[in-house]
Short mmCIF file of C-alpha atoms and ligand atoms in Angstrom, two decimals:
data_model
loop_
_atom_site.label_atom_id
_atom_site.label_comp_id
_atom_site.label_asym_id
_atom_site.label_seq_id
_atom_site.Cartn_x
_atom_site.Cartn_y
_atom_site.Cartn_z
CA MET C 14 -38.24 -58.52 167.60
CA LYS C 15 -34.75 -57.62 169.19
CA LYS C 16 -33.11 -54.52 166.52
CA ILE C 17 -29.59 -53.50 166.57
CA ALA C 18 -27.54 -51.74 164.70
CA VAL C 19 -23.44 -51.68 162.99
CA LEU C 20 -21.30 -49.02 162.32
CA THR C 21 -17.72 -48.51 161.22
CA SER C 22 -15.99 -45.81 162.26
CA GLY C 23 -12.47 -43.92 162.27
CA GLY C 24 -9.77 -45.40 159.64
CA ASP C 25 -10.92 -48.29 157.69
CA SER C 26 -9.20 -51.45 158.28
CA PRO C 27 -8.98 -54.57 156.26
CA GLY C 28 -11.47 -56.94 157.85
CA MET C 29 -14.24 -54.59 159.06
CA ASN C 30 -16.99 -56.34 155.77
CA ALA C 31 -15.93 -59.24 157.56
CA ALA C 32 -17.16 -58.09 160.98
CA VAL C 33 -19.41 -56.97 159.90
CA ARG C 34 -20.92 -59.64 157.59
CA ALA C 35 -20.88 -61.59 161.31
CA VAL C 36 -22.79 -58.63 163.08
CA VAL C 37 -25.51 -58.78 160.08
CA ARG C 38 -25.74 -62.99 160.02
CA LYS C 39 -25.26 -64.26 163.68
CA GLY C 40 -28.18 -61.62 164.03
CA ILE C 41 -30.68 -62.21 161.49
CA TYR C 42 -29.43 -66.20 162.65
CA GLU C 43 -30.13 -65.41 166.24
CA GLY C 44 -34.03 -64.02 165.48
CA VAL C 45 -33.11 -60.40 165.51
CA GLU C 46 -33.15 -57.06 162.73
CA VAL C 47 -29.88 -55.55 162.05
CA HIS C 48 -29.45 -52.22 160.93
CA GLY C 49 -26.51 -51.07 159.20
CA VAL C 50 -25.42 -47.06 159.70
CA TYR C 51 -23.12 -45.70 156.48
CA GLN C 52 -20.47 -43.12 157.51
CA GLY C 53 -20.24 -43.78 161.09
CA TYR C 54 -21.31 -41.44 163.44
CA GLN C 55 -21.88 -38.58 160.54
CA GLY C 56 -24.34 -41.30 159.30
CA LEU C 57 -25.70 -42.11 163.02
CA VAL C 58 -26.29 -38.16 163.15
CA ASN C 59 -28.05 -37.71 159.25
CA ASP C 60 -29.89 -40.31 159.56
CA ASN C 61 -28.58 -42.63 157.00
CA ILE C 62 -29.25 -45.95 158.38
CA LYS C 63 -30.98 -49.21 156.67
CA LYS C 64 -32.05 -52.40 157.54
CA LEU C 65 -29.85 -55.45 156.25
CA GLU C 66 -31.37 -58.49 154.91
CA LEU C 67 -28.45 -61.57 154.20
CA GLY C 68 -27.74 -60.65 150.74
CA ASP C 69 -26.92 -57.45 151.73
CA VAL C 70 -23.93 -59.05 152.99
CA GLY C 71 -22.95 -61.79 150.79
CA ASP C 72 -19.23 -60.87 148.37
CA ILE C 73 -17.74 -58.87 150.94
CA ILE C 74 -16.02 -61.58 153.70
CA GLN C 75 -12.95 -61.24 151.36
CA ARG C 76 -13.17 -57.21 150.13
CA GLY C 77 -11.22 -54.18 152.22
CA GLY C 78 -12.92 -51.05 153.28
CA THR C 79 -15.98 -50.88 154.48
CA LYS C 80 -19.15 -51.24 152.66
CA LEU C 81 -20.74 -49.25 155.58
CA TYR C 82 -18.22 -46.28 154.76
CA SER C 83 -16.06 -44.93 157.31
CA ALA C 84 -16.22 -40.77 158.61
CA ARG C 85 -14.75 -38.94 161.42
CA CYS C 86 -17.42 -36.64 163.16
CA PRO C 87 -15.36 -34.66 165.38
CA GLU C 88 -19.26 -32.79 166.46
CA PHE C 89 -20.25 -35.96 167.92
CA ILE C 90 -18.40 -34.93 170.96
CA GLU C 91 -21.40 -33.08 171.46
CA PRO C 92 -24.12 -34.18 174.05
CA ASP C 93 -26.41 -32.39 171.55
CA VAL C 94 -25.25 -33.66 168.53
CA ARG C 95 -25.29 -37.45 170.02
CA LYS C 96 -29.16 -36.95 171.77
CA LYS C 97 -29.69 -36.84 167.34
CA ALA C 98 -28.20 -39.60 166.91
CA ILE C 99 -29.61 -41.59 169.50
CA ALA C 100 -33.46 -39.91 168.48
CA ASN C 101 -32.60 -41.70 165.36
CA LEU C 102 -31.73 -45.10 166.59
CA GLN C 103 -34.41 -44.69 168.97
CA LYS C 104 -37.27 -44.04 166.48
CA ARG C 105 -36.78 -47.19 165.04
CA GLY C 106 -37.03 -49.07 168.25
CA ILE C 107 -33.26 -49.50 167.91
CA ASP C 108 -31.96 -50.25 171.47
CA SER C 109 -28.91 -51.73 170.27
CA LEU C 110 -25.44 -50.65 168.64
CA VAL C 111 -22.02 -52.08 167.70
CA VAL C 112 -19.20 -50.23 166.69
CA ILE C 113 -16.61 -51.10 165.16
CA GLY C 114 -13.19 -48.90 165.41
CA GLY C 115 -10.37 -47.42 167.09
CA ASP C 116 -10.52 -46.42 169.98
CA GLY C 117 -11.31 -42.89 169.32
CA SER C 118 -14.93 -44.38 167.97
CA TYR C 119 -14.74 -46.92 171.41
CA ARG C 120 -15.10 -43.30 173.48
CA GLY C 121 -18.46 -42.45 171.50
CA ALA C 122 -19.57 -45.60 171.73
CA GLN C 123 -18.99 -44.96 175.43
CA ARG C 124 -20.63 -41.59 175.39
CA LEU C 125 -23.88 -43.83 173.49
CA ASN C 126 -23.51 -46.33 176.00
CA GLU C 127 -24.21 -44.02 179.11
CA GLU C 128 -27.12 -41.92 177.26
CA GLY C 129 -29.17 -44.84 176.38
CA ILE C 130 -28.01 -46.82 173.76
CA LYS C 131 -26.85 -50.60 174.70
CA THR C 132 -22.85 -50.34 172.71
CA VAL C 133 -20.49 -52.70 172.63
CA GLY C 134 -17.33 -52.07 170.50
CA VAL C 135 -15.02 -54.36 167.87
CA PRO C 136 -11.21 -53.28 167.51
CA GLY C 137 -11.32 -52.71 163.95
CA THR C 138 -7.74 -50.95 163.34
CA ILE C 139 -4.85 -51.48 161.43
CA ASP C 140 -2.30 -49.99 164.95
CA ASN C 141 -3.26 -52.96 167.70
CA ASP C 142 -3.08 -50.42 169.87
CA ILE C 143 -6.56 -50.91 171.67
CA ASN C 144 -5.81 -52.63 175.25
CA GLY C 145 -8.07 -55.67 175.91
CA THR C 146 -7.52 -57.55 172.47
CA ASP C 147 -3.64 -59.54 171.69
CA TYR C 148 -5.02 -58.11 168.23
CA THR C 149 -7.16 -56.17 166.64
CA ILE C 150 -8.96 -56.62 162.87
CA GLY C 151 -6.76 -55.03 159.59
CA PHE C 152 -2.99 -55.69 162.37
CA ASP C 153 -2.05 -58.89 160.50
CA THR C 154 -2.70 -57.89 157.38
CA ALA C 155 -1.17 -54.63 157.77
CA LEU C 156 1.35 -56.35 158.59
CA ASN C 157 1.91 -58.89 155.86
CA THR C 158 1.43 -55.55 153.23
CA ILE C 159 4.31 -53.90 155.32
CA VAL C 160 6.19 -57.02 154.93
CA ASP C 161 5.82 -57.41 151.34
CA ALA C 162 7.38 -54.00 150.78
CA VAL C 163 10.12 -54.84 152.62
CA ASP C 164 10.93 -57.83 151.14
CA ARG C 165 10.90 -55.63 147.74
CA ILE C 166 12.85 -52.69 149.18
CA ARG C 167 15.43 -55.22 150.58
CA ASP C 168 16.09 -56.18 146.99
CA THR C 169 17.03 -53.38 146.08
CA ALA C 170 18.61 -52.21 148.79
CA THR C 171 21.11 -55.48 148.27
CA SER C 172 21.46 -54.92 144.67
CA HIS C 173 22.59 -51.17 144.99
CA GLU C 174 24.70 -51.67 148.32
CA ARG C 175 22.14 -48.78 150.35
CA THR C 176 20.48 -48.12 153.70
CA PHE C 177 16.62 -47.62 152.94
CA ILE C 178 14.61 -45.60 155.71
CA VAL C 179 10.64 -46.99 155.47
CA GLU C 180 8.06 -44.90 157.13
CA VAL C 181 5.66 -47.01 158.35
CA MET C 182 1.90 -46.10 159.60
CA GLY C 183 2.08 -45.68 163.68
CA ARG C 184 1.29 -42.69 165.40
CA ASP C 185 1.30 -43.21 168.88
CA ALA C 186 1.64 -47.29 168.28
CA GLY C 187 5.00 -49.12 166.96
CA ASP C 188 3.59 -53.00 166.56
CA LEU C 189 3.11 -52.07 163.16
CA ALA C 190 6.29 -50.75 162.72
CA LEU C 191 8.18 -53.72 165.34
CA TRP C 192 6.29 -56.41 163.89
CA ALA C 193 7.15 -55.71 160.64
CA GLY C 194 11.09 -55.19 161.17
CA VAL C 195 10.98 -58.33 162.98
CA ALA C 196 9.38 -60.13 160.13
CA GLY C 197 11.48 -57.80 157.42
CA GLY C 198 14.31 -58.70 159.65
CA ALA C 199 15.06 -54.92 159.59
CA GLU C 200 18.74 -54.30 161.54
CA THR C 201 16.74 -50.69 163.58
CA ILE C 202 13.33 -50.37 164.51
CA LEU C 203 12.07 -46.64 165.73
CA ILE C 204 8.84 -46.95 167.71
CA PRO C 205 6.92 -44.21 169.68
CA GLU C 206 6.88 -45.98 172.79
CA SER C 207 11.00 -46.18 173.02
CA HIS C 208 13.19 -43.52 173.41
CA SER C 209 15.63 -43.77 169.98
CA ASP C 210 19.21 -42.56 169.83
CA ILE C 211 20.08 -42.02 166.47
CA LYS C 212 23.58 -41.63 167.55
CA GLU C 213 23.77 -44.85 168.32
CA VAL C 214 21.63 -45.78 165.54
CA ALA C 215 23.99 -44.09 163.85
CA GLU C 216 27.42 -45.37 165.28
CA ARG C 217 25.97 -49.15 165.02
CA ILE C 218 25.31 -48.56 161.15
CA GLU C 219 29.08 -47.09 160.82
CA THR C 220 30.15 -50.07 162.77
CA GLY C 221 28.32 -52.60 160.38
CA MET C 222 29.62 -50.79 157.14
CA LYS C 223 33.21 -51.08 158.66
CA ARG C 224 32.62 -54.95 159.12
CA GLY C 225 31.49 -55.21 155.40
CA LYS C 226 27.73 -54.62 155.69
CA LYS C 227 26.70 -52.94 152.46
CA HIS C 228 22.87 -52.73 153.17
CA SER C 229 20.88 -52.18 156.26
CA ILE C 230 16.80 -51.85 156.66
CA ILE C 231 15.88 -49.01 159.20
CA ILE C 232 12.00 -48.92 159.75
CA VAL C 233 10.41 -46.04 161.73
CA ALA C 234 6.99 -45.43 162.95
CA GLU C 235 5.53 -41.91 161.86
CA GLY C 236 4.72 -41.24 165.49
CA VAL C 237 8.96 -41.04 166.11
CA MET C 238 9.77 -38.71 163.02
CA THR C 239 9.41 -38.92 158.79
CA ALA C 240 12.09 -40.83 157.29
CA ALA C 241 13.55 -38.11 155.29
CA GLN C 242 14.20 -36.26 158.91
CA CYS C 243 15.56 -39.92 159.66
CA GLY C 244 17.77 -39.96 156.87
CA GLU C 245 18.78 -35.90 158.05
CA GLU C 246 19.28 -37.12 161.47
CA LEU C 247 21.58 -39.71 160.27
CA ARG C 248 23.50 -37.61 158.29
CA LYS C 249 24.42 -35.92 161.24
CA TYR C 250 26.80 -38.77 162.37
CA ILE C 251 28.01 -40.20 159.16
CA ASN C 252 28.20 -39.90 155.96
CA ILE C 253 25.67 -42.38 154.13
CA ASP C 254 23.71 -42.53 151.61
CA THR C 255 19.64 -42.80 151.94
CA ARG C 256 17.00 -43.63 150.14
CA GLU C 257 13.28 -43.52 151.73
CA SER C 258 9.92 -45.07 151.21
CA VAL C 259 7.06 -43.91 153.08
CA LEU C 260 4.42 -46.57 152.44
CA GLY C 261 1.24 -44.46 153.77
CA HIS C 262 -1.99 -45.49 152.49
CA MET C 263 -1.14 -48.51 150.52
CA GLN C 264 -1.26 -50.60 154.36
CA ARG C 265 -4.69 -49.54 155.07
CA GLY C 266 -6.07 -51.05 152.03
CA GLY C 267 -6.02 -54.90 149.86
CA LYS C 268 -8.44 -57.90 151.34
CA PRO C 269 -7.86 -59.45 154.49
CA THR C 270 -5.68 -62.18 155.67
CA GLY C 271 -7.62 -65.34 156.59
CA SER C 272 -7.03 -64.66 159.97
CA ASP C 273 -8.41 -61.00 160.17
CA ARG C 274 -11.04 -62.53 158.36
CA VAL C 275 -11.53 -65.38 161.00
CA LEU C 276 -11.10 -63.00 163.68
CA ALA C 277 -13.60 -60.19 162.39
CA SER C 278 -16.10 -63.35 162.41
CA ARG C 279 -15.29 -64.23 165.65
CA LEU C 280 -16.06 -60.99 167.14
CA GLY C 281 -18.65 -59.65 165.37
CA ALA C 282 -20.88 -62.40 166.64
CA TYR C 283 -19.56 -62.34 170.02
CA ALA C 284 -20.52 -58.64 169.86
CA VAL C 285 -23.69 -60.03 168.86
CA GLU C 286 -23.90 -62.50 171.56
CA LEU C 287 -23.12 -60.07 174.38
CA LEU C 288 -25.74 -58.01 173.25
CA LEU C 289 -28.65 -60.73 173.28
CA ASN C 290 -26.87 -61.25 177.21
CA ASP C 291 -27.72 -57.83 177.67
CA VAL C 292 -24.27 -57.93 177.78
CA HIS C 293 -23.11 -53.95 176.91
CA GLY C 294 -20.37 -50.76 177.57
CA HIS C 295 -17.73 -53.14 176.94
CA ALA C 296 -15.29 -53.91 173.78
CA VAL C 297 -14.30 -57.48 172.32
CA GLY C 298 -11.53 -58.81 172.43
CA ILE C 299 -8.91 -62.23 171.98
CA GLU C 300 -6.56 -62.99 174.39
CA ASP C 301 -4.66 -65.41 174.39
CA ASN C 302 -6.91 -67.20 171.69
CA ARG C 303 -10.44 -66.89 173.54
CA LEU C 304 -12.98 -64.51 173.30
CA THR C 305 -12.72 -61.67 176.11
CA ARG C 306 -15.18 -58.59 176.66
CA THR C 307 -13.71 -55.16 178.83
CA SER C 308 -15.10 -52.48 180.00
CA PHE C 309 -14.24 -49.14 178.23
CA ASP C 310 -13.59 -47.64 181.29
CA ARG C 311 -10.99 -50.25 181.68
CA VAL C 312 -10.12 -49.95 178.01
CA PHE C 313 -8.94 -46.69 178.59
CA GLU C 314 -7.46 -46.97 182.37
CA GLU C 315 -4.09 -47.47 180.68
CA SER C 316 -2.30 -46.83 177.29
CA HIS C 317 -1.31 -49.33 175.25
CA ARG C 318 2.17 -51.38 175.46
CA ILE C 319 4.01 -52.21 173.29
CA ASP C 320 5.48 -56.32 173.47
CA GLU C 321 8.88 -55.44 175.43
CA GLY C 322 10.18 -59.05 174.94
CA LEU C 323 9.77 -58.65 171.48
CA PHE C 324 11.67 -54.99 170.92
CA ARG C 325 14.48 -56.79 173.19
CA LEU C 326 14.16 -59.33 171.08
CA SER C 327 14.57 -57.77 167.41
CA LYS C 328 17.43 -56.31 169.14
CA GLU C 329 19.32 -59.08 169.74
CA LEU C 330 18.61 -60.54 166.41
CA SER C 331 19.61 -57.39 164.07
CA ILE C 332 23.36 -57.54 165.40
P1 LIG R 99 -8.64 -45.51 164.05
O1 LIG R 99 -7.47 -45.85 165.29
O2 LIG R 99 -7.84 -46.42 163.15
O3 LIG R 99 -7.50 -43.56 163.43
P2 LIG R 99 -10.99 -44.20 165.83
O4 LIG R 99 -11.29 -44.47 165.79
O5 LIG R 99 -9.22 -43.87 166.96
O6 LIG R 99 -9.59 -44.80 164.88
P3 LIG R 99 -10.90 -41.45 165.80
O7 LIG R 99 -11.06 -40.38 164.30
O8 LIG R 99 -9.86 -40.93 166.93
O9 LIG R 99 -10.60 -43.07 164.86
O10 LIG R 99 -12.44 -41.61 165.88
C1 LIG R 99 -13.52 -41.95 165.22
C2 LIG R 99 -14.95 -40.77 165.71
O11 LIG R 99 -15.09 -41.17 167.06
C3 LIG R 99 -14.46 -39.37 165.24
O12 LIG R 99 -14.45 -39.20 164.16
C4 LIG R 99 -15.76 -39.42 166.80
O13 LIG R 99 -17.08 -39.50 165.25
C5 LIG R 99 -15.62 -40.43 167.49
N1 LIG R 99 -14.55 -39.60 168.89
C6 LIG R 99 -14.15 -39.72 169.10
N2 LIG R 99 -13.47 -39.13 170.13
C7 LIG R 99 -14.77 -39.13 170.90
C8 LIG R 99 -15.65 -38.62 172.39
N3 LIG R 99 -14.12 -38.23 173.13
N4 LIG R 99 -16.75 -38.49 172.67
C9 LIG R 99 -17.22 -38.86 171.18
N5 LIG R 99 -17.27 -39.17 169.88
C10 LIG R 99 -15.52 -39.08 170.07
#
């Protein structure tokens, strides 16, 4: 009987559980034995692996976080450490692995694939920063969490006639900031992919104030600067009283949206399908609403790009 394993790695994202469920159920449906690795690559090294049954993934499709737990395992870059992990799989007769995580997790998956474990990646991260897929699992949920927070902040911004600066996650990728900014009607969106001229932002706020605009919302991705720094920078150019709000880890949690659950179910099952067809060394994704696969090499070929059209639109709509 074919045996595969599944793990979640890197930052948790809403929908990881739905993906694990899909891998386990699709596997069992196809007559495969599925094993769960707890605590990501750390659990693979520590031999924290258990066979999963249908019931083990019951009642988790609606839960945020990951039932398999996630961990960072920096030593996984060492070949000797990976050898231990591979031995733990091989002694159980497991030759295939589904890795649900972000691009760091994919790098570990690529190594394992080169070293004898047939591996497929499933994009689980709120950042939406992985090539080879239009959307990552968790992005839609995190986006809606941020939009909900921005709507609430807007109530206060309007009532107190103030500028609010909202700091959102995104060290290298501005997708969350951009989409939340468009959906939340933010006046300014600062993302790492585009140089931000704070003087120009200040001038625009000032022009708005002169024509009677009393409040505004700025969304800043953490990779650009902190909300506090943004406030300080603005005050170099205009006399303005700002309030800052750092959304922090609340963006990563919560129950997954329907879209994320469907995406996770499709991608998890597709990953199993690929392994059953002996296709590995690839990441699965969704492009133009079609399931696609991209080799890890191609995923890493270029850095993630922002949707320039959407960024332009955000500027056009916030004049
Ligand atoms: P997120 O984008 O949500 O942070 P991620 O998957 O990118 O998720 P990372 O912390 O970058 O999160 O990576 C997760 C794990 O993948 C690391 O802790 C490490 O175990 C493994 N990993 C990362 N880079 C490599 C690499 N070059 N070689 C082997 N393993 C790696």
